[in-house]
Tab-separated table of N, CA, C and O in Angstrom:
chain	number	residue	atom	x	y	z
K	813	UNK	N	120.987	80.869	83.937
K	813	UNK	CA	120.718	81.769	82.834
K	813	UNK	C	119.222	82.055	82.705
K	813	UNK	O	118.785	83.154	82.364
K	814	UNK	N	118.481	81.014	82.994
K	814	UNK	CA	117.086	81.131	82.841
K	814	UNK	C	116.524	82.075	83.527
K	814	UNK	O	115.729	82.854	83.002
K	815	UNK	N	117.049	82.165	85.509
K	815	UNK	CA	116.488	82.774	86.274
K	815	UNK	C	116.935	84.221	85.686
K	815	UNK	O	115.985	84.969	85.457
K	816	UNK	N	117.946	84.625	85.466
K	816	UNK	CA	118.291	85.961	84.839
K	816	UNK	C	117.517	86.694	83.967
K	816	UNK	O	117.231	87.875	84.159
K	817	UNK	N	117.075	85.874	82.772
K	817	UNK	CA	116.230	86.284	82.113
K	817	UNK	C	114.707	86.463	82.339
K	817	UNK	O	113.974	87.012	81.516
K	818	UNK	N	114.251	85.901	83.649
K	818	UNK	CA	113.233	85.668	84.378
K	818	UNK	C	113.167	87.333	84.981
K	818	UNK	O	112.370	88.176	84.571
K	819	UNK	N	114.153	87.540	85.985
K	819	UNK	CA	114.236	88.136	86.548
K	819	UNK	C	114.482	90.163	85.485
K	819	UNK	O	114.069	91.271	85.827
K	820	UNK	N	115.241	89.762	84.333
K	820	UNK	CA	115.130	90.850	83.197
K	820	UNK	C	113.711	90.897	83.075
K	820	UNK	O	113.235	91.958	83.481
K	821	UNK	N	112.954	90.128	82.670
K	821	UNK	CA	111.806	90.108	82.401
K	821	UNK	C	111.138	90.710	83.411
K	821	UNK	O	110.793	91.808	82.975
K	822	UNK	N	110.757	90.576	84.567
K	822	UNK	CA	109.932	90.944	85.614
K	822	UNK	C	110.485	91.945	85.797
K	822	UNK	O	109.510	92.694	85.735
K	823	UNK	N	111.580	92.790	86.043
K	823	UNK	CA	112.100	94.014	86.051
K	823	UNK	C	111.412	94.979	84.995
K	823	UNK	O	110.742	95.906	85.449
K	824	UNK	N	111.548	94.802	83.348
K	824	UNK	CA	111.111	95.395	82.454
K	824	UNK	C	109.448	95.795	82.396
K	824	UNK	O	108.989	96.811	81.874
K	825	UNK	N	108.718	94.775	83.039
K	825	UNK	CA	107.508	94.686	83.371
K	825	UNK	C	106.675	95.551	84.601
K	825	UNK	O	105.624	96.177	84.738
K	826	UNK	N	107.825	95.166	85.362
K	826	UNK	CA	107.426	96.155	86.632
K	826	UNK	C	107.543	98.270	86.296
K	826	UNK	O	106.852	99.203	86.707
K	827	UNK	N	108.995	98.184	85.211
K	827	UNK	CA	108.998	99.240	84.902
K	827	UNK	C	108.159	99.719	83.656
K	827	UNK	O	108.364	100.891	83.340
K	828	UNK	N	107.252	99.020	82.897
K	828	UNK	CA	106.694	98.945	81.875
K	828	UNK	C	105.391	99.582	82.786
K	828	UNK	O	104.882	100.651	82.448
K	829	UNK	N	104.970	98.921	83.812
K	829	UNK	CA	103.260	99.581	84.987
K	829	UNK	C	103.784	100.738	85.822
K	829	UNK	O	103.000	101.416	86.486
K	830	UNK	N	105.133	100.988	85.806
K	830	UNK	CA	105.465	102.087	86.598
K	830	UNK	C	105.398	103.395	85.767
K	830	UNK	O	105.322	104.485	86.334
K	831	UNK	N	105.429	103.270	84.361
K	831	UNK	CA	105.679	104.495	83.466
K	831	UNK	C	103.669	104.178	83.279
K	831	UNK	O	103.007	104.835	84.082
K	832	UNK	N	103.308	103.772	82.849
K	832	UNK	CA	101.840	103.683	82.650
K	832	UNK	C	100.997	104.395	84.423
K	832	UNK	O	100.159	105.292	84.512
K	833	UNK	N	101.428	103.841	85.203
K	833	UNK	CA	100.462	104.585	86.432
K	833	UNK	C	101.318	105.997	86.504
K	833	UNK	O	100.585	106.856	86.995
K	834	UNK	N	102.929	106.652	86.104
K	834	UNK	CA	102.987	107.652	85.942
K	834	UNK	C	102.155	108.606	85.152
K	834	UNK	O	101.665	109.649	85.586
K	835	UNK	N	102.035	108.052	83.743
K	835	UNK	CA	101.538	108.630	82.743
K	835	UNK	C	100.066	109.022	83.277
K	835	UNK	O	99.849	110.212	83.505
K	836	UNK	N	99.058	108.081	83.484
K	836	UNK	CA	97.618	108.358	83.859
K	836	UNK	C	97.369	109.014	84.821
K	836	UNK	O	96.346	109.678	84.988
K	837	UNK	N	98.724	108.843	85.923
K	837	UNK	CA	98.643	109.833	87.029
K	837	UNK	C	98.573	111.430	86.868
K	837	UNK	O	98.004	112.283	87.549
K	838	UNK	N	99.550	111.531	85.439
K	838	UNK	CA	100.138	113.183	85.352
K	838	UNK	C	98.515	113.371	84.414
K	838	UNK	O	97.623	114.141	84.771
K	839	UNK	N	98.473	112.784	83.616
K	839	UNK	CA	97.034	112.674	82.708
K	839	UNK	C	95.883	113.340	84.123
K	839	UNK	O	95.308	114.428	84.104
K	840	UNK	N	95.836	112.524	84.993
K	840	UNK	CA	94.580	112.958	85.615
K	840	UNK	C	95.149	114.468	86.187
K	840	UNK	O	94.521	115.506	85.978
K	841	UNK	N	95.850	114.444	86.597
K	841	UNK	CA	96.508	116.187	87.426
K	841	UNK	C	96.479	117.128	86.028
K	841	UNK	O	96.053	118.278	86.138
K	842	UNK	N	96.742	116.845	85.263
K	842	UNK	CA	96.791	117.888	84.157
K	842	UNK	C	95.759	118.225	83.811
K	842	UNK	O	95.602	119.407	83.505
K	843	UNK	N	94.590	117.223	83.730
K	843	UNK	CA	93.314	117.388	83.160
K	843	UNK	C	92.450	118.116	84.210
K	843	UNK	O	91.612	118.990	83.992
K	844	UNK	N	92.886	117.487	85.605
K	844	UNK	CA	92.058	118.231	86.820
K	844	UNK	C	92.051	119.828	86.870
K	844	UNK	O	91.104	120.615	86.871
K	845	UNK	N	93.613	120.063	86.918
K	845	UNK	CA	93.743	121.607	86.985
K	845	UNK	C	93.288	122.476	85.483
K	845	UNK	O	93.068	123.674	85.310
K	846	UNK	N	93.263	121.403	84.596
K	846	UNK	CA	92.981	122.537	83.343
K	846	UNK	C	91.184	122.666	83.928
K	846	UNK	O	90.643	123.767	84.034
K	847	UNK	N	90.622	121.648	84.182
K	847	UNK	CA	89.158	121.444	84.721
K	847	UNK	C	88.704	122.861	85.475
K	847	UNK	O	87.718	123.572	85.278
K	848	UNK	N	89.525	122.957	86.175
K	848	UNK	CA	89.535	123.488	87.514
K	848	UNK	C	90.211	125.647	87.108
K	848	UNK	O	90.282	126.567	87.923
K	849	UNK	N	90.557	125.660	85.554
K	849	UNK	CA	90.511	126.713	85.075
K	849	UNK	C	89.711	127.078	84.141
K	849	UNK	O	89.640	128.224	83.697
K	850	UNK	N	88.999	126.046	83.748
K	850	UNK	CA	88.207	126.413	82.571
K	850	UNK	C	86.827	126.240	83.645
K	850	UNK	O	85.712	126.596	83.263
K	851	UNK	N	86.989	125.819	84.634
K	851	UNK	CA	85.965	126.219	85.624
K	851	UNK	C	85.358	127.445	86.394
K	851	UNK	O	84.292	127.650	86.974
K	852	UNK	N	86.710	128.308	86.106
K	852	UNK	CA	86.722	129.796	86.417
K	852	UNK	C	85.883	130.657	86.070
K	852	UNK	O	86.554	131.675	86.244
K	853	UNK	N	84.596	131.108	85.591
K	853	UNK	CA	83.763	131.976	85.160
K	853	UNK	C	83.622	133.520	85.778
K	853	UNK	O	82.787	133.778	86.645
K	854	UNK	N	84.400	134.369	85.313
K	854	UNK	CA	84.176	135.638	86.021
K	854	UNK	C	82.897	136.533	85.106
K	854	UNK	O	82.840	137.677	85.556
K	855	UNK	N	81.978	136.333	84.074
K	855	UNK	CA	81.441	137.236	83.825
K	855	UNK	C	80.371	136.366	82.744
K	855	UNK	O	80.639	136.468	81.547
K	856	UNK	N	79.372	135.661	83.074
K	856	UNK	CA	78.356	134.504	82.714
K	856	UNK	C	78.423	135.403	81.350
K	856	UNK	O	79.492	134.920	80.978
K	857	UNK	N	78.112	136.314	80.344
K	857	UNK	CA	77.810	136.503	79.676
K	857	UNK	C	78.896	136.695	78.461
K	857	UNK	O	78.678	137.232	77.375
K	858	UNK	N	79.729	136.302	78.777
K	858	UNK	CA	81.423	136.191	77.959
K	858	UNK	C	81.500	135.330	77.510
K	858	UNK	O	81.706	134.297	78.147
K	859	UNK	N	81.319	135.370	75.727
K	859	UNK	CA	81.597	134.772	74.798
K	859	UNK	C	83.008	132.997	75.073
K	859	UNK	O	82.850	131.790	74.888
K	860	UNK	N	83.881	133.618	75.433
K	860	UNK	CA	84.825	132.848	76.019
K	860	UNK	C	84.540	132.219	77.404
K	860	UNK	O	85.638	132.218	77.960
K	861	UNK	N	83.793	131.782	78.090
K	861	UNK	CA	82.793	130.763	79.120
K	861	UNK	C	82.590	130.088	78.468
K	861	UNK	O	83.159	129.019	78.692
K	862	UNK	N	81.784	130.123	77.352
K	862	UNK	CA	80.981	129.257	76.550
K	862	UNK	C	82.006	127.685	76.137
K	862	UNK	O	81.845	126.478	76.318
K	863	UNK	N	83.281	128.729	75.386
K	863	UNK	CA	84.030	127.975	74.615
K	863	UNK	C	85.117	126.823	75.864
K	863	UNK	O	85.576	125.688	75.738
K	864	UNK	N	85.170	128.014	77.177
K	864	UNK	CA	85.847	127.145	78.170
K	864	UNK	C	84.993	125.806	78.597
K	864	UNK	O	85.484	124.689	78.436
K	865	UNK	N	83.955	125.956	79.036
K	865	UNK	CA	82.798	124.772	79.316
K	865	UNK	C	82.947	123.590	78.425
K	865	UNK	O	82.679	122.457	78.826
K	866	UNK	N	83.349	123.825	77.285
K	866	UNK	CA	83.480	123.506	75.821
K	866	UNK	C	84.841	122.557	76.526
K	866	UNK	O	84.600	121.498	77.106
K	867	UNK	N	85.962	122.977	76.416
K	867	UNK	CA	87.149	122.692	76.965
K	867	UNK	C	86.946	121.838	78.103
K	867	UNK	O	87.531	120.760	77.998
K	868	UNK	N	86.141	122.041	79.392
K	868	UNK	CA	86.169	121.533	80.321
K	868	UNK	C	85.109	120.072	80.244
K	868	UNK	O	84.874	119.215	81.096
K	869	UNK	N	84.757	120.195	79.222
K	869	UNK	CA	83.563	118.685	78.902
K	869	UNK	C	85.123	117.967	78.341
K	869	UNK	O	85.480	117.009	79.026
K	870	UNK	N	85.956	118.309	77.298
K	870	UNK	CA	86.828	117.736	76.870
K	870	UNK	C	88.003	117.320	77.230
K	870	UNK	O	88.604	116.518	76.515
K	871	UNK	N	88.630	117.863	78.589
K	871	UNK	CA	89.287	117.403	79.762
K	871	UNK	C	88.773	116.462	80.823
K	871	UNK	O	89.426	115.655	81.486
K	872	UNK	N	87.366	116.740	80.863
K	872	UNK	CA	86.303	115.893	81.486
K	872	UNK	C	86.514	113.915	80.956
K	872	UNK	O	86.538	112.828	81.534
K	873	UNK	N	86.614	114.392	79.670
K	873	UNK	CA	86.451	112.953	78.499
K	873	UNK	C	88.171	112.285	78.975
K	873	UNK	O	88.430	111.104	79.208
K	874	UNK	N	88.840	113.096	78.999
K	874	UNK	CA	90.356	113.078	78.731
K	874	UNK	C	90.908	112.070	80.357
K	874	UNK	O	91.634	111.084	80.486
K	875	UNK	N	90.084	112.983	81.432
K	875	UNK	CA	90.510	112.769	82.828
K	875	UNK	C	90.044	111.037	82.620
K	875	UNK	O	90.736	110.066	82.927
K	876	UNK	N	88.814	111.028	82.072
K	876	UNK	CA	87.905	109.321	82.719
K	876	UNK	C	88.796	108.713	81.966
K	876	UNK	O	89.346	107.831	82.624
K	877	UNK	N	89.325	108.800	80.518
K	877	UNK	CA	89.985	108.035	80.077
K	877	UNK	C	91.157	107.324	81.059
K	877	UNK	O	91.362	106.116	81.178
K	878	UNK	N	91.925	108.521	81.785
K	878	UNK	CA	92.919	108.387	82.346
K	878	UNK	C	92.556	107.125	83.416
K	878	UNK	O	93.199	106.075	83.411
K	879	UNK	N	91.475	107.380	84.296
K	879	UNK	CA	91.040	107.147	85.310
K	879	UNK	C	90.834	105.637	84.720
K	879	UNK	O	91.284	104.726	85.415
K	880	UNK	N	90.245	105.332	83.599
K	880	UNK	CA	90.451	104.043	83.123
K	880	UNK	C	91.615	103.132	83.060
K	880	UNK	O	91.892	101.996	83.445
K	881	UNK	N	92.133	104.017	82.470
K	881	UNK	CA	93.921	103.386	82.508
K	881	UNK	C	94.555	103.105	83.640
K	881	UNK	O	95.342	102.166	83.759
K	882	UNK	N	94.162	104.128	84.786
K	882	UNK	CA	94.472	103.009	86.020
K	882	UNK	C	93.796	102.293	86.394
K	882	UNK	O	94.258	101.534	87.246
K	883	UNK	N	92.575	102.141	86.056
K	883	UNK	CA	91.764	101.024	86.587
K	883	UNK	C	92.202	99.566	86.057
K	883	UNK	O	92.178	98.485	86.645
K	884	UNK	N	92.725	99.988	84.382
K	884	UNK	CA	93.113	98.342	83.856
K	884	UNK	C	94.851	98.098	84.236
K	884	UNK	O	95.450	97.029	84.118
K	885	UNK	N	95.369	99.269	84.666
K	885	UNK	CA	96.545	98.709	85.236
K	885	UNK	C	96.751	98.321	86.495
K	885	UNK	O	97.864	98.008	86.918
K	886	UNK	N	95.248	98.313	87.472
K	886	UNK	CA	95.492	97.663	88.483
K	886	UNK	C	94.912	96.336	88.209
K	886	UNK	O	95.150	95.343	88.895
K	887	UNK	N	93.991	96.367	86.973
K	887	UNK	CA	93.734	94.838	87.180
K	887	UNK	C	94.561	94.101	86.506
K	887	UNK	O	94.403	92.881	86.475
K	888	UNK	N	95.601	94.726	85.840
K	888	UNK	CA	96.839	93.636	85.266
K	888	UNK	C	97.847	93.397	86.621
K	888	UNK	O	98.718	92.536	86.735
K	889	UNK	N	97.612	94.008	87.202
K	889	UNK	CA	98.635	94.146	88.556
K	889	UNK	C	97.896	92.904	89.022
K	889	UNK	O	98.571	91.898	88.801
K	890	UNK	N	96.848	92.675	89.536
K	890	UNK	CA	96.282	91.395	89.835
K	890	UNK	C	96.847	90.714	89.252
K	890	UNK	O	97.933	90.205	89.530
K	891	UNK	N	95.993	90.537	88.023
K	891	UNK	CA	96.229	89.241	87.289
K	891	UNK	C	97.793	88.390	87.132
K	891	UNK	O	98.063	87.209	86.915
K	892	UNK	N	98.778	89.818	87.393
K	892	UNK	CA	100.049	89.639	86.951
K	892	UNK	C	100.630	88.812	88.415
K	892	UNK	O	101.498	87.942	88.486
K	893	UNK	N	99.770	89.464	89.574
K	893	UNK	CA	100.305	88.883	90.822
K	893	UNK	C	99.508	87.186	91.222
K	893	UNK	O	99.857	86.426	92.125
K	894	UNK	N	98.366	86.974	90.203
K	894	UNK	CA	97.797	85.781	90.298
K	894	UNK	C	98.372	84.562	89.937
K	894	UNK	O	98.354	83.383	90.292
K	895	UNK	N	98.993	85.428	88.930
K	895	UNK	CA	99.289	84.527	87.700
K	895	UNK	C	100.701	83.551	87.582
K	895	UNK	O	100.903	82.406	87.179
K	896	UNK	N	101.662	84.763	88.224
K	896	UNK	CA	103.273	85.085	87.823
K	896	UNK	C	103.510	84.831	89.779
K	896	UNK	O	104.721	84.819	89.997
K	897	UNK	N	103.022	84.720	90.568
K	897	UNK	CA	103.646	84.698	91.841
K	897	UNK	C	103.727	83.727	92.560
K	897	UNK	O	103.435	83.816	93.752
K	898	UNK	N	104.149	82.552	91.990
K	898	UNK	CA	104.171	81.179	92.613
K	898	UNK	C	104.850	80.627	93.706
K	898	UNK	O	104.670	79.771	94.573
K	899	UNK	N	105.996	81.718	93.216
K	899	UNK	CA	107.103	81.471	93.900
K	899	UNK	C	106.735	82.099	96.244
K	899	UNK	O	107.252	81.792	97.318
K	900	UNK	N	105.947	82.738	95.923
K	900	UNK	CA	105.485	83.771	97.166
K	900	UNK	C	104.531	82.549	97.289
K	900	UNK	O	104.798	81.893	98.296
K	901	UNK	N	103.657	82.127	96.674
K	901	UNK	CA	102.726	81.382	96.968
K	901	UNK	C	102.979	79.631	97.358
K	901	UNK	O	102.080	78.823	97.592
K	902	UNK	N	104.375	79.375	97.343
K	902	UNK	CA	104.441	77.952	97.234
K	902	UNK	C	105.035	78.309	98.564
K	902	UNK	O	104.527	77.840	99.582
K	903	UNK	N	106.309	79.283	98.645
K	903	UNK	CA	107.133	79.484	100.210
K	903	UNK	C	105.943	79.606	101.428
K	903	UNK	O	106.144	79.004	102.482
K	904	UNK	N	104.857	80.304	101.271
K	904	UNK	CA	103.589	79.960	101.804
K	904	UNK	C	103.076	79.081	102.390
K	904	UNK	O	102.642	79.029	103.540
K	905	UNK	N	103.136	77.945	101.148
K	905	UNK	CA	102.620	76.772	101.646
K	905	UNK	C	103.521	76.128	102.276
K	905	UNK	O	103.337	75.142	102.990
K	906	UNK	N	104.690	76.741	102.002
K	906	UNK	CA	105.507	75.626	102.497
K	906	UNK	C	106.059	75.707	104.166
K	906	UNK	O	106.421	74.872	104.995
K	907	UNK	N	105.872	77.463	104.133
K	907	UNK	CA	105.971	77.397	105.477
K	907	UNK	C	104.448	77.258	106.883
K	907	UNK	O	104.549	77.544	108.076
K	908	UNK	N	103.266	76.764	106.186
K	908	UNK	CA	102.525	76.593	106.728
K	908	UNK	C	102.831	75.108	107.227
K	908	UNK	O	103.041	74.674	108.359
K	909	UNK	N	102.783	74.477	105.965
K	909	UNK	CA	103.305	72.703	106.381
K	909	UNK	C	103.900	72.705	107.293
K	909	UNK	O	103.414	71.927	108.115
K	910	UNK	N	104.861	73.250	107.674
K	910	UNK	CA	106.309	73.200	108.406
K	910	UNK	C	105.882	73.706	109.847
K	910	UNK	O	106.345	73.345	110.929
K	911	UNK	N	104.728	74.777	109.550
K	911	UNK	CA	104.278	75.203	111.014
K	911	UNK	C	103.619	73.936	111.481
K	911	UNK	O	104.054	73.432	112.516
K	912	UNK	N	102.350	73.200	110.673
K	912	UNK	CA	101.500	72.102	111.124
K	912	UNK	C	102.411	70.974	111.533
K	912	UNK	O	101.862	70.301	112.405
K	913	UNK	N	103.353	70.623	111.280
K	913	UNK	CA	104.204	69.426	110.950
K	913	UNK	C	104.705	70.094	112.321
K	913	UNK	O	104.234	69.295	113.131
K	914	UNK	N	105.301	70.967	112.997
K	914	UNK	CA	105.702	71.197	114.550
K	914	UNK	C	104.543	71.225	115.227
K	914	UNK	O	104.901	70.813	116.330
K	915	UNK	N	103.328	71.450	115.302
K	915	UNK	CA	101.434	71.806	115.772
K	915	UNK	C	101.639	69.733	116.162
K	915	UNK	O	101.618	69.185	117.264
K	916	UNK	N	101.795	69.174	114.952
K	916	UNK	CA	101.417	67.583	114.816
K	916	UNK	C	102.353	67.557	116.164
K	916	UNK	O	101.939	67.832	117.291
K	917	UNK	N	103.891	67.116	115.785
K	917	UNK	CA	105.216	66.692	117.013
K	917	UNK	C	104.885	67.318	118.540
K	917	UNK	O	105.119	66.709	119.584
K	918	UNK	N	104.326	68.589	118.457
K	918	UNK	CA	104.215	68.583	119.997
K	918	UNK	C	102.795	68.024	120.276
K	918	UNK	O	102.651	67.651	121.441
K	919	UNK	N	101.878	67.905	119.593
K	919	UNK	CA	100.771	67.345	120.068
K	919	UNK	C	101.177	65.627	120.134
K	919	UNK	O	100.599	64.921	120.960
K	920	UNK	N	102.074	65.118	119.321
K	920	UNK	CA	102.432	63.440	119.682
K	920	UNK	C	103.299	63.459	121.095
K	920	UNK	O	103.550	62.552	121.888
K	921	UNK	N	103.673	64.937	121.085
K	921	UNK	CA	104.913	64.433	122.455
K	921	UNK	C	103.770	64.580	123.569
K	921	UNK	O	103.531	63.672	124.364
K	922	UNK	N	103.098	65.781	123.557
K	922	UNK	CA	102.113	65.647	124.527
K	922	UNK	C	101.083	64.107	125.012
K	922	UNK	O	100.895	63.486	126.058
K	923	UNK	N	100.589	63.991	123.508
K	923	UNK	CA	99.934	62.267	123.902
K	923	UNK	C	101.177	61.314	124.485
K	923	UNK	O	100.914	60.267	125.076
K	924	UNK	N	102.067	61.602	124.349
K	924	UNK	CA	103.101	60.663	124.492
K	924	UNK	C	103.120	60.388	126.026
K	924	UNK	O	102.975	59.288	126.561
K	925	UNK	N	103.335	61.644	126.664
K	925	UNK	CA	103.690	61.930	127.753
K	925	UNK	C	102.867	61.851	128.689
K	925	UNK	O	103.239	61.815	129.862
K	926	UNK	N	101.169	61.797	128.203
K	926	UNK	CA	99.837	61.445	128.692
K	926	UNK	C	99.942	60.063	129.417
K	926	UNK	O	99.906	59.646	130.574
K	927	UNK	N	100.070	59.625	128.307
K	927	UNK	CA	100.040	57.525	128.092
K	927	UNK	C	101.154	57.282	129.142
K	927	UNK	O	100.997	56.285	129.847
K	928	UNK	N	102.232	58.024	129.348
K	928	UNK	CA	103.294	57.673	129.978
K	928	UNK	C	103.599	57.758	131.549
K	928	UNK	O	104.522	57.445	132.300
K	929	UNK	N	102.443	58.295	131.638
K	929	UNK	CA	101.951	58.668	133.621
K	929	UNK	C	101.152	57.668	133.816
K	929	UNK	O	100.514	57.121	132.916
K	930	UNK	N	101.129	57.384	134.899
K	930	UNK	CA	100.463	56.477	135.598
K	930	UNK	C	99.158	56.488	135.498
K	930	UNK	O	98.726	57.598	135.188
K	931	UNK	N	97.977	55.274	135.712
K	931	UNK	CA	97.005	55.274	135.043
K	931	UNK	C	95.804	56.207	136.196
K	931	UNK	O	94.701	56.714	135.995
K	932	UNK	N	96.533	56.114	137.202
K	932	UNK	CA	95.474	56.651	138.171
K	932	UNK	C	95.172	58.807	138.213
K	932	UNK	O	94.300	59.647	138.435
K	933	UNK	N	97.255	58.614	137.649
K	933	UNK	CA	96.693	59.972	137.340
K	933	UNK	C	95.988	60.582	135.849
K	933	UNK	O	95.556	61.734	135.802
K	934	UNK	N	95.958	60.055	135.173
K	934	UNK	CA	95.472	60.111	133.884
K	934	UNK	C	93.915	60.391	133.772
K	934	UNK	O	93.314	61.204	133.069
K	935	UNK	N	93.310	59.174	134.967
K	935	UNK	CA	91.820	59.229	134.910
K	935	UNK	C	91.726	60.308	136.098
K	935	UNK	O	90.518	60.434	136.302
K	936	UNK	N	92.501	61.224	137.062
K	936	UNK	CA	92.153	61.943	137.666
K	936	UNK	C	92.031	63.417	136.706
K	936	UNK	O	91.099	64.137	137.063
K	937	UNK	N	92.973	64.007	135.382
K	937	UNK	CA	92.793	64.651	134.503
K	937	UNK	C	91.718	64.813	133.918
K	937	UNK	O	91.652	65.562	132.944
């Protein structure tokens, strides 16, 4: 029951950073292209330039915000993978042991098999 609720949990979470890097994602595209029209100037002396520039400082503000928001949802993505991933991190260790622990057995069978030849060929090695 525990792992279930473990596993609800990390599901809800994963979909909780998936709607947040959507959101900041559409945030930055929305803000880019409005950028990128209020960037348009066909006639420098048009009252309405002025007010777009105006607009485009304030999409400007809007985009970094965004750009923030993914910045702290990748560092919860860290933290979340530092923190919460033990399970990746112990199978790790565990299959390193398991590699050294076969590295150790053939290096004893090898000494084994050293010691076990004759002495004349040993000192000819």
């Amino acid at each position: 029951m525990v792992n279930m609720s473990a596993m609800k949990k990390e599901s809800l979470q994963v979909s909780a950073y998936s709607r947040r890097l959507k959101d900041n994602m559409k945030s930055i595209l929305d803000n880019y292209a409005e950028i990128l029209k209020a960037a348009k100037v066909t006639d420098a002396n048009d009252p309405d330039a002025v007010s777009d520039a105006g607009l485009a400082h304030i999409e400007n503000e809007i985009e970094v915000r965004a750009a923030e928001g993914l910045s702290k949802l990748v560092s919860d993505l860290k933290e979340n993978m530092i923190l919460n991933d033990f399970s990746t991190i112990n199978q790790s260790t565990t299959n390193r042991i398991s590699e050294l622990k076969e590295l150790k057995s053939q290096k004893e069978d090898e000494i084994t098999q050293l010691y076990s030849q004759p002495r004349e060929l040993r000192t000819s090695l």
